[in-house]
Amino acid sequence: GSLRRAASINAEYMGCENRNFPNMIKRIHVHGERIYVGDACESFHMVIYRERERQMYVFADNAIPRFVTASEVIDYNTIGFADKFGNFVISRLIMNKDAR
């Protein structure tokens, strides 16, 4: 759909793409350097774009598959989303001191 075209146009602009997402992208949010990608069946992935290498890297994802229907970035490390079964999830990335 239109979201896939927008992602395609953005990938052409950035000169890269990532074909490692399992199903179909439903949501894309950008906050700072992070890209939050909501998949139709596999929940959310946190991605970073490295301009020098022209690559997108998935550095975190949600371990429990969810059928994402709505989402919102709460802060740099937190995203809230709902699935088609009526569940609301707050997913937070906890970084250790060495990774900061």
mmCIF file with all atom_site columns, C-alpha atoms in Angstrom:
data_model
loop_
_atom_site.group_PDB
_atom_site.id
_atom_site.type_symbol
_atom_site.label_atom_id
_atom_site.label_alt_id
_atom_site.label_comp_id
_atom_site.label_asym_id
_atom_site.label_entity_id
_atom_site.label_seq_id
_atom_site.pdbx_PDB_ins_code
_atom_site.Cartn_x
_atom_site.Cartn_y
_atom_site.Cartn_z
_atom_site.occupancy
_atom_site.B_iso_or_equiv
_atom_site.pdbx_formal_charge
_atom_site.auth_seq_id
_atom_site.auth_comp_id
_atom_site.auth_asym_id
_atom_site.auth_atom_id
_atom_site.pdbx_PDB_model_num
ATOM 1   C CA . GLY A 1 1   ? 0.000  0.000   0.000  1.00 0.00 ? 1   GLY A CA 1
ATOM 2   C CA . SER A 1 2   ? 0.922  3.641   0.376  1.00 0.00 ? 2   SER A CA 1
ATOM 3   C CA . LEU A 1 3   ? 3.115  2.927   3.417  1.00 0.00 ? 3   LEU A CA 1
ATOM 4   C CA . ARG A 1 4   ? 5.210  0.504   1.384  1.00 0.00 ? 4   ARG A CA 1
ATOM 5   C CA . ARG A 1 5   ? 5.611  3.132   -1.378 1.00 0.00 ? 5   ARG A CA 1
ATOM 6   C CA . ALA A 1 6   ? 6.638  5.758   1.182  1.00 0.00 ? 6   ALA A CA 1
ATOM 7   C CA . ALA A 1 7   ? 9.210  3.360   2.629  1.00 0.00 ? 7   ALA A CA 1
ATOM 8   C CA . SER A 1 8   ? 10.414 2.597   -0.894 1.00 0.00 ? 8   SER A CA 1
ATOM 9   C CA . ILE A 1 9   ? 10.775 6.294   -1.749 1.00 0.00 ? 9   ILE A CA 1
ATOM 10  C CA . ASN A 1 10  ? 12.590 6.914   1.530  1.00 0.00 ? 10  ASN A CA 1
ATOM 11  C CA . ALA A 1 11  ? 14.903 3.942   0.887  1.00 0.00 ? 11  ALA A CA 1
ATOM 12  C CA . GLU A 1 12  ? 15.713 5.324   -2.565 1.00 0.00 ? 12  GLU A CA 1
ATOM 13  C CA . TYR A 1 13  ? 16.470 8.705   -1.027 1.00 0.00 ? 13  TYR A CA 1
ATOM 14  C CA . MET A 1 14  ? 18.739 7.141   1.592  1.00 0.00 ? 14  MET A CA 1
ATOM 15  C CA . GLY A 1 15  ? 20.212 4.751   -0.982 1.00 0.00 ? 15  GLY A CA 1
ATOM 16  C CA . CYS A 1 16  ? 19.571 1.610   1.051  1.00 0.00 ? 16  CYS A CA 1
ATOM 17  C CA . GLU A 1 17  ? 16.989 -0.935  2.090  1.00 0.00 ? 17  GLU A CA 1
ATOM 18  C CA . ASN A 1 18  ? 16.626 -3.777  4.550  1.00 0.00 ? 18  ASN A CA 1
ATOM 19  C CA . ARG A 1 19  ? 14.908 -6.950  3.372  1.00 0.00 ? 19  ARG A CA 1
ATOM 20  C CA . ASN A 1 20  ? 15.173 -8.731  6.725  1.00 0.00 ? 20  ASN A CA 1
ATOM 21  C CA . PHE A 1 21  ? 11.748 -7.773  8.057  1.00 0.00 ? 21  PHE A CA 1
ATOM 22  C CA . PRO A 1 22  ? 9.695  -10.985 8.277  1.00 0.00 ? 22  PRO A CA 1
ATOM 23  C CA . ASN A 1 23  ? 6.270  -10.022 6.867  1.00 0.00 ? 23  ASN A CA 1
ATOM 24  C CA . MET A 1 24  ? 4.758  -6.671  5.982  1.00 0.00 ? 24  MET A CA 1
ATOM 25  C CA . ILE A 1 25  ? 5.601  -3.253  7.391  1.00 0.00 ? 25  ILE A CA 1
ATOM 26  C CA . LYS A 1 26  ? 2.522  -1.605  8.910  1.00 0.00 ? 26  LYS A CA 1
ATOM 27  C CA . ARG A 1 27  ? 3.973  1.334   10.886 1.00 0.00 ? 27  ARG A CA 1
ATOM 28  C CA . ILE A 1 28  ? 7.096  3.483   10.658 1.00 0.00 ? 28  ILE A CA 1
ATOM 29  C CA . HIS A 1 29  ? 8.103  6.091   13.244 1.00 0.00 ? 29  HIS A CA 1
ATOM 30  C CA . VAL A 1 30  ? 11.310 8.117   13.358 1.00 0.00 ? 30  VAL A CA 1
ATOM 31  C CA . HIS A 1 31  ? 12.610 9.648   16.569 1.00 0.00 ? 31  HIS A CA 1
ATOM 32  C CA . GLY A 1 32  ? 16.126 11.066  16.564 1.00 0.00 ? 32  GLY A CA 1
ATOM 33  C CA . GLU A 1 33  ? 18.469 8.541   14.981 1.00 0.00 ? 33  GLU A CA 1
ATOM 34  C CA . ARG A 1 34  ? 16.092 5.629   15.534 1.00 0.00 ? 34  ARG A CA 1
ATOM 35  C CA . ILE A 1 35  ? 13.547 4.170   13.172 1.00 0.00 ? 35  ILE A CA 1
ATOM 36  C CA . TYR A 1 36  ? 10.749 2.134   14.753 1.00 0.00 ? 36  TYR A CA 1
ATOM 37  C CA . VAL A 1 37  ? 9.258  -0.399  12.318 1.00 0.00 ? 37  VAL A CA 1
ATOM 38  C CA . GLY A 1 38  ? 5.980  -2.149  13.140 1.00 0.00 ? 38  GLY A CA 1
ATOM 39  C CA . ASP A 1 39  ? 5.488  -5.414  11.288 1.00 0.00 ? 39  ASP A CA 1
ATOM 40  C CA . ALA A 1 40  ? 2.064  -6.889  10.516 1.00 0.00 ? 40  ALA A CA 1
ATOM 41  C CA . CYS A 1 41  ? 2.752  -10.105 12.461 1.00 0.00 ? 41  CYS A CA 1
ATOM 42  C CA . GLU A 1 42  ? 6.098  -9.762  14.228 1.00 0.00 ? 42  GLU A CA 1
ATOM 43  C CA . SER A 1 43  ? 5.653  -6.699  16.467 1.00 0.00 ? 43  SER A CA 1
ATOM 44  C CA . PHE A 1 44  ? 8.219  -3.857  16.505 1.00 0.00 ? 44  PHE A CA 1
ATOM 45  C CA . HIS A 1 45  ? 11.836 -3.613  15.428 1.00 0.00 ? 45  HIS A CA 1
ATOM 46  C CA . MET A 1 46  ? 14.206 -0.792  16.379 1.00 0.00 ? 46  MET A CA 1
ATOM 47  C CA . VAL A 1 47  ? 16.443 0.164   13.488 1.00 0.00 ? 47  VAL A CA 1
ATOM 48  C CA . ILE A 1 48  ? 19.328 2.569   13.094 1.00 0.00 ? 48  ILE A CA 1
ATOM 49  C CA . TYR A 1 49  ? 20.509 3.999   9.799  1.00 0.00 ? 49  TYR A CA 1
ATOM 50  C CA . ARG A 1 50  ? 24.252 4.339   9.391  1.00 0.00 ? 50  ARG A CA 1
ATOM 51  C CA . GLU A 1 51  ? 24.774 6.961   6.739  1.00 0.00 ? 51  GLU A CA 1
ATOM 52  C CA . ARG A 1 52  ? 28.459 6.275   6.189  1.00 0.00 ? 52  ARG A CA 1
ATOM 53  C CA . GLU A 1 53  ? 27.741 2.618   5.357  1.00 0.00 ? 53  GLU A CA 1
ATOM 54  C CA . ARG A 1 54  ? 24.338 3.341   3.794  1.00 0.00 ? 54  ARG A CA 1
ATOM 55  C CA . GLN A 1 55  ? 22.847 0.482   5.789  1.00 0.00 ? 55  GLN A CA 1
ATOM 56  C CA . MET A 1 56  ? 19.912 -0.001  8.127  1.00 0.00 ? 56  MET A CA 1
ATOM 57  C CA . TYR A 1 57  ? 20.545 -2.281  11.106 1.00 0.00 ? 57  TYR A CA 1
ATOM 58  C CA . VAL A 1 58  ? 17.925 -3.901  13.314 1.00 0.00 ? 58  VAL A CA 1
ATOM 59  C CA . PHE A 1 59  ? 19.427 -3.703  16.802 1.00 0.00 ? 59  PHE A CA 1
ATOM 60  C CA . ALA A 1 60  ? 16.385 -4.634  18.899 1.00 0.00 ? 60  ALA A CA 1
ATOM 61  C CA . ASP A 1 61  ? 13.029 -6.291  18.422 1.00 0.00 ? 61  ASP A CA 1
ATOM 62  C CA . ASN A 1 62  ? 10.123 -7.571  20.460 1.00 0.00 ? 62  ASN A CA 1
ATOM 63  C CA . ALA A 1 63  ? 10.367 -11.290 21.341 1.00 0.00 ? 63  ALA A CA 1
ATOM 64  C CA . ILE A 1 64  ? 6.588  -11.851 21.338 1.00 0.00 ? 64  ILE A CA 1
ATOM 65  C CA . PRO A 1 65  ? 4.889  -11.714 17.927 1.00 0.00 ? 65  PRO A CA 1
ATOM 66  C CA . ARG A 1 66  ? 1.976  -9.261  17.801 1.00 0.00 ? 66  ARG A CA 1
ATOM 67  C CA . PHE A 1 67  ? -0.353 -8.096  15.049 1.00 0.00 ? 67  PHE A CA 1
ATOM 68  C CA . VAL A 1 68  ? 0.247  -4.334  15.321 1.00 0.00 ? 68  VAL A CA 1
ATOM 69  C CA . THR A 1 69  ? -2.723 -2.047  14.569 1.00 0.00 ? 69  THR A CA 1
ATOM 70  C CA . ALA A 1 70  ? -1.779 1.254   16.265 1.00 0.00 ? 70  ALA A CA 1
ATOM 71  C CA . SER A 1 71  ? 1.384  2.706   17.734 1.00 0.00 ? 71  SER A CA 1
ATOM 72  C CA . GLU A 1 72  ? 3.059  5.797   19.152 1.00 0.00 ? 72  GLU A CA 1
ATOM 73  C CA . VAL A 1 73  ? 6.615  6.589   20.205 1.00 0.00 ? 73  VAL A CA 1
ATOM 74  C CA . ILE A 1 74  ? 6.566  7.626   23.868 1.00 0.00 ? 74  ILE A CA 1
ATOM 75  C CA . ASP A 1 75  ? 10.233 8.529   24.252 1.00 0.00 ? 75  ASP A CA 1
ATOM 76  C CA . TYR A 1 76  ? 13.563 7.584   22.688 1.00 0.00 ? 76  TYR A CA 1
ATOM 77  C CA . ASN A 1 77  ? 13.595 4.111   24.303 1.00 0.00 ? 77  ASN A CA 1
ATOM 78  C CA . THR A 1 78  ? 9.860  3.418   24.595 1.00 0.00 ? 78  THR A CA 1
ATOM 79  C CA . ILE A 1 79  ? 7.070  2.653   22.144 1.00 0.00 ? 79  ILE A CA 1
ATOM 80  C CA . GLY A 1 80  ? 3.435  1.904   22.925 1.00 0.00 ? 80  GLY A CA 1
ATOM 81  C CA . PHE A 1 81  ? 1.302  -0.130  20.561 1.00 0.00 ? 81  PHE A CA 1
ATOM 82  C CA . ALA A 1 82  ? -1.909 -2.106  20.286 1.00 0.00 ? 82  ALA A CA 1
ATOM 83  C CA . ASP A 1 83  ? -2.610 -5.368  18.509 1.00 0.00 ? 83  ASP A CA 1
ATOM 84  C CA . LYS A 1 84  ? -5.675 -6.704  16.727 1.00 0.00 ? 84  LYS A CA 1
ATOM 85  C CA . PHE A 1 85  ? -6.727 -8.675  19.815 1.00 0.00 ? 85  PHE A CA 1
ATOM 86  C CA . GLY A 1 86  ? -7.192 -5.548  21.932 1.00 0.00 ? 86  GLY A CA 1
ATOM 87  C CA . ASN A 1 87  ? -3.927 -5.777  23.853 1.00 0.00 ? 87  ASN A CA 1
ATOM 88  C CA . PHE A 1 88  ? -1.979 -2.609  24.615 1.00 0.00 ? 88  PHE A CA 1
ATOM 89  C CA . VAL A 1 89  ? 1.775  -2.999  25.057 1.00 0.00 ? 89  VAL A CA 1
ATOM 90  C CA . ILE A 1 90  ? 4.499  -0.669  26.298 1.00 0.00 ? 90  ILE A CA 1
ATOM 91  C CA . SER A 1 91  ? 7.851  -1.860  24.978 1.00 0.00 ? 91  SER A CA 1
ATOM 92  C CA . ARG A 1 92  ? 10.989 -0.294  26.441 1.00 0.00 ? 92  ARG A CA 1
ATOM 93  C CA . LEU A 1 93  ? 14.587 -0.798  25.403 1.00 0.00 ? 93  LEU A CA 1
ATOM 94  C CA . ILE A 1 94  ? 16.832 -1.052  28.442 1.00 0.00 ? 94  ILE A CA 1
ATOM 95  C CA . MET A 1 95  ? 20.433 -0.264  27.599 1.00 0.00 ? 95  MET A CA 1
ATOM 96  C CA . ASN A 1 96  ? 23.324 -1.339  29.808 1.00 0.00 ? 96  ASN A CA 1
ATOM 97  C CA . LYS A 1 97  ? 25.965 1.210   30.747 1.00 0.00 ? 97  LYS A CA 1
ATOM 98  C CA . ASP A 1 98  ? 28.478 -0.111  28.185 1.00 0.00 ? 98  ASP A CA 1
ATOM 99  C CA . ALA A 1 99  ? 26.082 0.388   25.249 1.00 0.00 ? 99  ALA A CA 1
ATOM 100 C CA . ARG A 1 100 ? 25.338 4.055   25.952 1.00 0.00 ? 100 ARG A CA 1
#
